């Protein structure tokens, strides 16, 4: 049973980024650099490599720079051309050409579920990808593409899963499911951020989803919960009562960039993977006299 390929991917980027203040007072968290590209660029590349040609951003106040980043910058391009820096110019132009970009606004940050619901007018396909760009994932095969492969064989919705430690379960949505082999599960229940000692397992939902269009109906009926927010987890619970929802232990390395410490760790890890930068990083640490202590 081959299902339709994936064409569209939603990026909710309207959050306040409070864990990164004051840096994120006026700069979107998603535009902070990871080495030489903003965090959001990695997620968009993943979606494109997974077959998506339409990228939908749910944006909010102070997020204009995301729109500008994925648009042409004619003045800068002309200047680079005049200076003979054509390769640099071409690289910039390419950013605006990697996909079609659309933007919808979330006027109040009423939670991830609400942000996804805001994207509905732009997502009329039977299914779509959802990427939370805080999680940058390095992998041979793009993670959203790994989910799309499961969907193409089995249909339904597919969530990327990671096994976390018992101490970490309270930071994630945790699923219960029937193991189908090769890291694939048919999800039977899920619980949002269970208290320590109350988690039904260690399989955590991370920031990659392939969702059936029916999720919007469930988001509408989920209604506002704590702090007036609409929770995606509540809608997913409704969805799995009606349609198959699978979970896949994805193959790849996740670099969480959502907090100062996580972002710093991700930056160092990326630099250590780069043959040109690795020696610089080690040299800085050596000079600071920290190695070997
Ligand atoms: P987070 O839970 O990371 O929240 O949202 P945040 O606002 O970005 O950061 P903190 O917790 O205040 O530091 C997960 C994803 O959902 C988006 C965020 O932009 C992020 O990509 N989001 C969250 C919205 O688009 N709207 C919301 O109302 C909430």
CSV table of C-alpha atoms and ligand atoms in Angstrom, one decimal:
chain,number,residue,atom,x,y,z
A,1,UNK,CA,0.0,0.0,0.0
A,2,UNK,CA,2.1,3.0,-1.2
A,3,UNK,CA,0.8,6.3,0.1
A,4,UNK,CA,1.1,9.8,-1.4
A,5,UNK,CA,4.6,11.4,-1.0
A,6,UNK,CA,5.2,14.2,1.4
A,7,UNK,CA,5.0,17.7,-0.1
A,8,UNK,CA,4.5,20.1,2.8
A,9,UNK,CA,6.2,20.9,6.1
A,10,UNK,CA,5.1,23.1,8.9
A,11,UNK,CA,7.6,25.0,11.1
A,12,UNK,CA,6.0,26.6,14.3
A,13,UNK,CA,8.4,29.4,15.1
A,14,UNK,CA,6.1,31.8,17.1
A,15,UNK,CA,7.3,30.8,20.6
A,16,UNK,CA,8.8,33.4,22.9
A,17,UNK,CA,12.1,31.6,23.5
A,18,UNK,CA,12.1,32.7,27.1
A,19,UNK,CA,14.9,30.2,28.0
A,20,UNK,CA,17.2,32.2,25.8
A,21,UNK,CA,16.4,35.7,27.1
A,22,UNK,CA,17.7,38.4,26.7
A,23,UNK,CA,19.3,37.2,23.5
A,24,UNK,CA,15.8,36.4,22.1
A,25,UNK,CA,14.2,39.6,23.1
A,26,UNK,CA,14.5,40.9,19.5
A,27,UNK,CA,16.1,38.0,17.6
A,28,UNK,CA,14.2,34.8,17.0
A,29,UNK,CA,15.7,31.8,18.8
A,30,UNK,CA,15.5,30.0,15.4
A,31,UNK,CA,17.9,32.7,13.9
A,32,UNK,CA,20.7,32.1,16.4
A,33,UNK,CA,23.6,30.6,14.4
A,34,UNK,CA,24.9,27.1,14.7
A,35,UNK,CA,28.4,27.6,13.2
A,36,UNK,CA,27.6,29.5,10.0
A,37,UNK,CA,23.9,28.9,9.5
A,38,UNK,CA,20.9,29.9,11.6
A,39,UNK,CA,19.3,27.0,13.5
A,40,UNK,CA,16.2,27.1,11.3
A,41,UNK,CA,18.2,26.6,8.1
A,42,UNK,CA,19.1,23.0,9.2
A,43,UNK,CA,15.4,22.1,9.7
A,44,UNK,CA,14.4,23.5,6.3
A,45,UNK,CA,17.2,21.6,4.6
A,46,UNK,CA,16.0,18.4,6.3
A,47,UNK,CA,12.4,19.0,5.1
A,48,UNK,CA,13.7,19.7,1.5
A,49,UNK,CA,15.9,16.6,1.5
A,50,UNK,CA,12.8,14.6,2.7
A,51,UNK,CA,10.9,15.7,-0.5
A,52,UNK,CA,9.0,18.8,0.8
A,53,UNK,CA,8.8,21.6,-1.6
A,54,UNK,CA,6.4,23.8,0.4
A,55,UNK,CA,7.5,25.2,3.7
A,56,UNK,CA,5.0,26.9,5.9
A,57,UNK,CA,6.2,29.0,8.9
A,58,UNK,CA,3.9,29.9,11.8
A,59,UNK,CA,5.5,33.2,12.9
A,60,UNK,CA,4.8,35.8,15.5
A,61,UNK,CA,6.0,39.2,16.7
A,62,UNK,CA,9.8,39.8,16.2
A,63,UNK,CA,10.1,37.0,13.7
A,64,UNK,CA,10.5,39.1,10.5
A,65,UNK,CA,14.2,38.2,10.2
A,66,UNK,CA,13.1,34.6,9.3
A,67,UNK,CA,11.1,35.9,6.3
A,68,UNK,CA,14.0,38.1,5.3
A,69,UNK,CA,16.4,35.2,5.6
A,70,UNK,CA,14.5,33.0,3.1
A,71,UNK,CA,13.9,35.8,0.7
A,72,UNK,CA,16.2,37.5,-1.9
A,73,UNK,CA,18.4,40.3,-0.7
A,74,UNK,CA,19.0,42.2,-3.9
A,75,UNK,CA,21.1,45.1,-2.4
A,76,UNK,CA,23.5,42.6,-0.8
A,77,UNK,CA,23.6,40.4,-3.9
A,78,UNK,CA,24.5,43.5,-6.1
A,79,UNK,CA,27.2,44.5,-3.7
A,80,UNK,CA,28.8,41.1,-3.7
A,81,UNK,CA,28.6,41.0,-7.5
A,82,UNK,CA,30.3,44.4,-7.8
A,83,UNK,CA,33.1,43.0,-5.5
A,84,UNK,CA,33.5,39.9,-7.6
A,85,UNK,CA,32.3,37.7,-4.8
A,86,UNK,CA,30.0,35.7,-7.1
A,87,UNK,CA,30.2,32.4,-5.3
A,88,UNK,CA,29.1,34.0,-2.0
A,89,UNK,CA,26.2,35.8,-3.9
A,90,UNK,CA,25.1,32.5,-5.6
A,91,UNK,CA,25.0,30.8,-2.2
A,92,UNK,CA,22.8,33.5,-0.8
A,93,UNK,CA,20.4,33.3,-3.8
A,94,UNK,CA,20.2,29.5,-3.4
A,95,UNK,CA,18.7,29.9,0.1
A,96,UNK,CA,15.6,31.6,-1.3
A,97,UNK,CA,15.3,29.0,-4.0
A,98,UNK,CA,15.4,25.8,-2.1
A,99,UNK,CA,11.6,25.7,-1.5
A,100,UNK,CA,8.4,27.7,-1.7
A,101,UNK,CA,7.9,29.6,1.5
A,102,UNK,CA,4.6,30.7,3.1
A,103,UNK,CA,3.9,32.5,6.4
A,104,UNK,CA,1.0,32.6,8.7
A,105,UNK,CA,0.8,34.5,12.0
A,106,UNK,CA,0.0,33.2,15.4
A,107,UNK,CA,-1.2,36.4,17.1
A,108,UNK,CA,-0.7,35.1,20.6
A,109,UNK,CA,1.7,32.3,21.7
A,110,UNK,CA,-1.1,29.9,22.8
A,111,UNK,CA,1.0,26.8,22.6
A,112,UNK,CA,2.4,24.3,20.1
A,113,UNK,CA,-1.1,22.8,19.3
A,114,UNK,CA,-2.5,26.3,18.6
A,115,UNK,CA,0.5,27.1,16.4
A,116,UNK,CA,-0.1,24.0,14.3
A,117,UNK,CA,-3.8,24.9,14.0
A,118,UNK,CA,-2.8,28.3,12.7
A,119,UNK,CA,-1.1,26.5,9.8
A,120,UNK,CA,-4.2,24.7,8.7
A,121,UNK,CA,-5.2,27.1,5.8
A,122,UNK,CA,-1.9,26.4,4.1
A,123,UNK,CA,-2.0,22.6,4.6
A,124,UNK,CA,-4.7,21.0,2.5
A,125,UNK,CA,-2.8,17.8,1.8
A,126,UNK,CA,-3.8,14.5,3.4
A,127,UNK,CA,-0.7,14.6,5.5
A,128,UNK,CA,2.2,17.0,6.3
A,129,UNK,CA,5.5,17.2,8.1
A,130,UNK,CA,6.0,19.1,11.3
A,131,UNK,CA,9.5,20.1,12.4
A,132,UNK,CA,10.3,21.8,15.7
A,133,UNK,CA,13.6,23.5,14.6
A,134,UNK,CA,15.1,23.6,18.1
A,135,UNK,CA,16.1,20.0,17.5
A,136,UNK,CA,18.8,19.9,14.8
A,137,UNK,CA,19.4,16.3,13.8
A,138,UNK,CA,22.5,15.0,12.0
A,139,UNK,CA,21.7,11.8,10.1
A,140,UNK,CA,22.6,10.0,6.9
A,141,UNK,CA,19.0,9.9,5.9
A,142,UNK,CA,16.9,13.0,6.9
A,143,UNK,CA,14.7,12.1,9.8
A,144,UNK,CA,11.5,13.4,8.3
A,145,UNK,CA,12.3,11.3,5.3
A,146,UNK,CA,12.6,8.2,7.6
A,147,UNK,CA,9.1,9.0,8.9
A,148,UNK,CA,7.9,9.4,5.3
A,149,UNK,CA,9.1,5.9,4.4
A,150,UNK,CA,7.0,4.4,7.2
A,151,UNK,CA,4.0,6.4,6.0
A,152,UNK,CA,4.5,5.3,2.5
A,153,UNK,CA,4.4,1.7,3.6
A,154,UNK,CA,1.7,1.8,6.3
A,155,UNK,CA,-0.1,5.1,6.0
A,156,UNK,CA,-1.2,6.9,9.2
A,157,UNK,CA,0.8,9.4,11.2
A,158,UNK,CA,4.4,8.8,12.3
A,159,UNK,CA,6.3,10.4,15.2
A,160,UNK,CA,10.0,10.3,15.7
A,161,UNK,CA,11.0,8.6,19.0
A,162,UNK,CA,14.1,8.5,21.2
A,163,UNK,CA,14.8,6.5,24.2
A,164,UNK,CA,15.6,8.9,27.1
A,165,UNK,CA,16.7,8.3,30.6
A,166,UNK,CA,14.1,7.9,33.4
A,167,UNK,CA,15.3,11.3,34.8
A,168,UNK,CA,14.5,13.0,31.5
A,169,UNK,CA,11.0,11.6,30.9
A,170,UNK,CA,9.4,14.6,32.6
A,171,UNK,CA,10.7,16.9,29.8
A,172,UNK,CA,9.0,15.0,27.0
A,173,UNK,CA,5.8,13.5,25.7
A,174,UNK,CA,6.2,9.8,26.5
A,175,UNK,CA,4.5,7.0,24.4
A,176,UNK,CA,3.3,3.5,25.0
A,177,UNK,CA,3.1,1.1,22.1
A,178,UNK,CA,3.3,-2.3,20.5
A,179,UNK,CA,6.7,-3.1,19.0
A,180,UNK,CA,6.5,-4.0,15.3
A,181,UNK,CA,10.2,-4.6,14.7
A,182,UNK,CA,13.1,-2.4,13.3
A,183,UNK,CA,12.5,0.3,15.9
A,184,UNK,CA,8.8,0.8,14.8
A,185,UNK,CA,5.9,0.9,17.3
A,186,UNK,CA,2.2,1.2,16.9
A,187,UNK,CA,1.4,3.8,19.5
A,188,UNK,CA,-1.4,3.0,21.9
A,189,UNK,CA,-1.2,5.8,24.4
A,190,UNK,CA,0.8,8.9,25.3
A,191,UNK,CA,1.3,11.2,28.2
A,192,UNK,CA,2.7,14.7,28.3
A,193,UNK,CA,5.7,15.3,30.6
A,194,UNK,CA,4.9,12.6,33.2
A,195,UNK,CA,6.1,13.3,36.7
A,196,UNK,CA,9.3,11.4,37.7
A,197,UNK,CA,8.3,7.9,38.7
A,198,UNK,CA,5.0,8.0,36.8
A,199,UNK,CA,6.3,7.6,33.2
A,200,UNK,CA,4.9,4.5,31.4
A,201,UNK,CA,8.2,4.1,29.6
A,202,UNK,CA,11.2,5.9,28.2
A,203,UNK,CA,10.1,6.4,24.6
A,204,UNK,CA,10.0,10.1,24.1
A,205,UNK,CA,8.5,12.1,21.2
A,206,UNK,CA,11.1,14.5,19.8
A,207,UNK,CA,10.6,17.4,17.3
A,208,UNK,CA,9.7,15.5,14.2
A,209,UNK,CA,6.2,14.4,13.1
A,210,UNK,CA,4.4,13.3,10.0
A,211,UNK,CA,0.8,14.1,10.7
A,212,UNK,CA,-2.5,13.1,9.1
A,213,UNK,CA,-4.7,16.1,8.2
A,214,UNK,CA,-7.3,14.8,10.7
A,215,UNK,CA,-5.1,16.3,13.4
A,216,UNK,CA,-6.8,19.7,12.8
A,217,UNK,CA,-10.2,18.3,13.8
A,218,UNK,CA,-8.7,17.0,17.0
A,219,UNK,CA,-6.8,20.2,17.7
A,220,UNK,CA,-10.1,22.2,17.4
A,221,UNK,CA,-11.9,19.8,19.8
A,222,UNK,CA,-9.0,19.6,22.2
A,223,UNK,CA,-9.7,23.1,23.5
A,224,UNK,CA,-7.5,25.2,25.7
A,225,UNK,CA,-5.8,23.5,28.7
A,226,UNK,CA,-3.3,24.8,31.2
A,227,UNK,CA,-2.5,28.6,30.6
A,228,UNK,CA,-5.0,28.7,27.8
A,229,UNK,CA,-2.7,26.7,25.6
A,230,UNK,CA,-3.8,24.0,23.1
A,231,UNK,CA,-1.7,20.9,23.6
A,232,UNK,CA,-0.6,18.9,20.6
A,233,UNK,CA,-0.4,15.8,22.8
A,234,UNK,CA,-4.2,16.0,23.6
A,235,UNK,CA,-5.0,16.1,19.9
A,236,UNK,CA,-2.6,13.2,19.2
A,237,UNK,CA,-4.4,11.2,21.8
A,238,UNK,CA,-7.7,11.8,20.0
A,239,UNK,CA,-6.1,10.9,16.7
A,240,UNK,CA,-4.7,7.6,17.8
A,241,UNK,CA,-8.2,6.5,19.0
A,242,UNK,CA,-9.3,6.8,15.3
A,243,UNK,CA,-6.3,6.2,13.1
A,244,UNK,CA,-3.0,4.4,13.2
A,245,UNK,CA,-0.2,6.5,14.8
A,246,UNK,CA,3.3,4.9,14.6
A,247,UNK,CA,6.4,5.8,16.4
A,248,UNK,CA,9.9,5.3,14.9
A,249,UNK,CA,13.2,5.2,16.8
A,250,UNK,CA,14.9,7.4,14.2
A,251,UNK,CA,18.5,7.0,13.2
A,252,UNK,CA,20.6,10.1,13.8
A,253,UNK,CA,22.2,12.3,16.4
A,254,UNK,CA,20.0,15.0,17.9
A,255,UNK,CA,21.4,18.4,18.9
A,256,UNK,CA,19.0,20.2,21.1
A,257,UNK,CA,19.4,24.0,20.7
A,258,UNK,CA,16.6,25.2,23.0
A,259,UNK,CA,18.6,26.5,25.9
A,260,UNK,CA,21.9,28.3,26.4
A,261,UNK,CA,23.7,25.2,27.6
A,262,UNK,CA,22.2,22.9,24.9
A,263,UNK,CA,23.0,25.4,22.2
A,264,UNK,CA,26.6,25.7,23.4
A,265,UNK,CA,27.0,21.9,23.5
A,266,UNK,CA,25.5,21.7,19.9
A,267,UNK,CA,27.9,24.4,18.7
A,268,UNK,CA,31.0,22.6,20.1
A,269,UNK,CA,29.8,19.3,18.8
A,270,UNK,CA,29.3,20.7,15.3
A,271,UNK,CA,32.7,22.4,15.4
A,272,UNK,CA,34.4,19.2,16.5
A,273,UNK,CA,32.8,17.4,13.5
A,274,UNK,CA,34.2,20.0,11.1
A,275,UNK,CA,37.8,19.1,10.1
A,276,UNK,CA,38.7,22.8,9.6
A,277,UNK,CA,37.2,24.0,12.9
A,278,UNK,CA,38.1,21.0,15.1
A,279,UNK,CA,41.7,22.1,15.7
A,280,UNK,CA,40.7,25.6,16.5
A,281,UNK,CA,38.3,24.4,19.2
A,282,UNK,CA,40.8,22.1,20.7
A,283,UNK,CA,43.4,24.9,20.6
A,284,UNK,CA,41.2,27.3,22.4
A,285,UNK,CA,40.4,24.8,25.1
A,286,UNK,CA,44.2,23.9,25.4
A,287,UNK,CA,45.1,27.6,25.6
A,288,UNK,CA,42.5,28.2,28.3
A,289,UNK,CA,44.3,25.5,30.2
A,290,UNK,CA,41.2,23.4,30.7
A,291,UNK,CA,42.1,20.1,29.0
A,292,UNK,CA,43.3,17.4,31.3
A,293,UNK,CA,42.1,19.0,34.5
B,1,LIG,P1,9.1,25.6,23.0
B,1,LIG,O1,8.4,24.8,24.0
B,1,LIG,O2,10.5,25.4,22.8
B,1,LIG,O3,8.8,27.2,23.4
B,1,LIG,O4,8.2,25.5,21.7
B,1,LIG,P2,9.6,28.5,23.0
B,1,LIG,O5,8.6,29.6,23.2
B,1,LIG,O6,10.2,28.4,21.6
B,1,LIG,O7,10.8,28.6,24.0
B,1,LIG,P3,10.8,28.8,25.6
B,1,LIG,O8,10.3,27.5,26.2
B,1,LIG,O9,10.0,30.0,25.9
B,1,LIG,O10,12.3,29.0,25.9
B,1,LIG,C1,8.4,24.5,20.8
B,1,LIG,C2,8.2,25.0,19.3
B,1,LIG,O11,6.9,25.5,19.2
B,1,LIG,C3,6.9,26.8,18.8
B,1,LIG,C4,8.2,27.4,19.2
B,1,LIG,O12,8.6,28.5,18.4
B,1,LIG,C5,9.1,26.2,19.0
B,1,LIG,O13,9.6,26.0,17.7
B,1,LIG,N1,5.7,27.5,19.4
B,1,LIG,C6,5.5,27.3,20.8
B,1,LIG,C7,4.9,28.3,18.7
B,1,LIG,O14,5.1,28.5,17.5
B,1,LIG,N2,3.8,28.9,19.3
B,1,LIG,C8,3.6,28.8,20.7
B,1,LIG,O15,2.6,29.3,21.2
B,1,LIG,C9,4.5,28.0,21.4
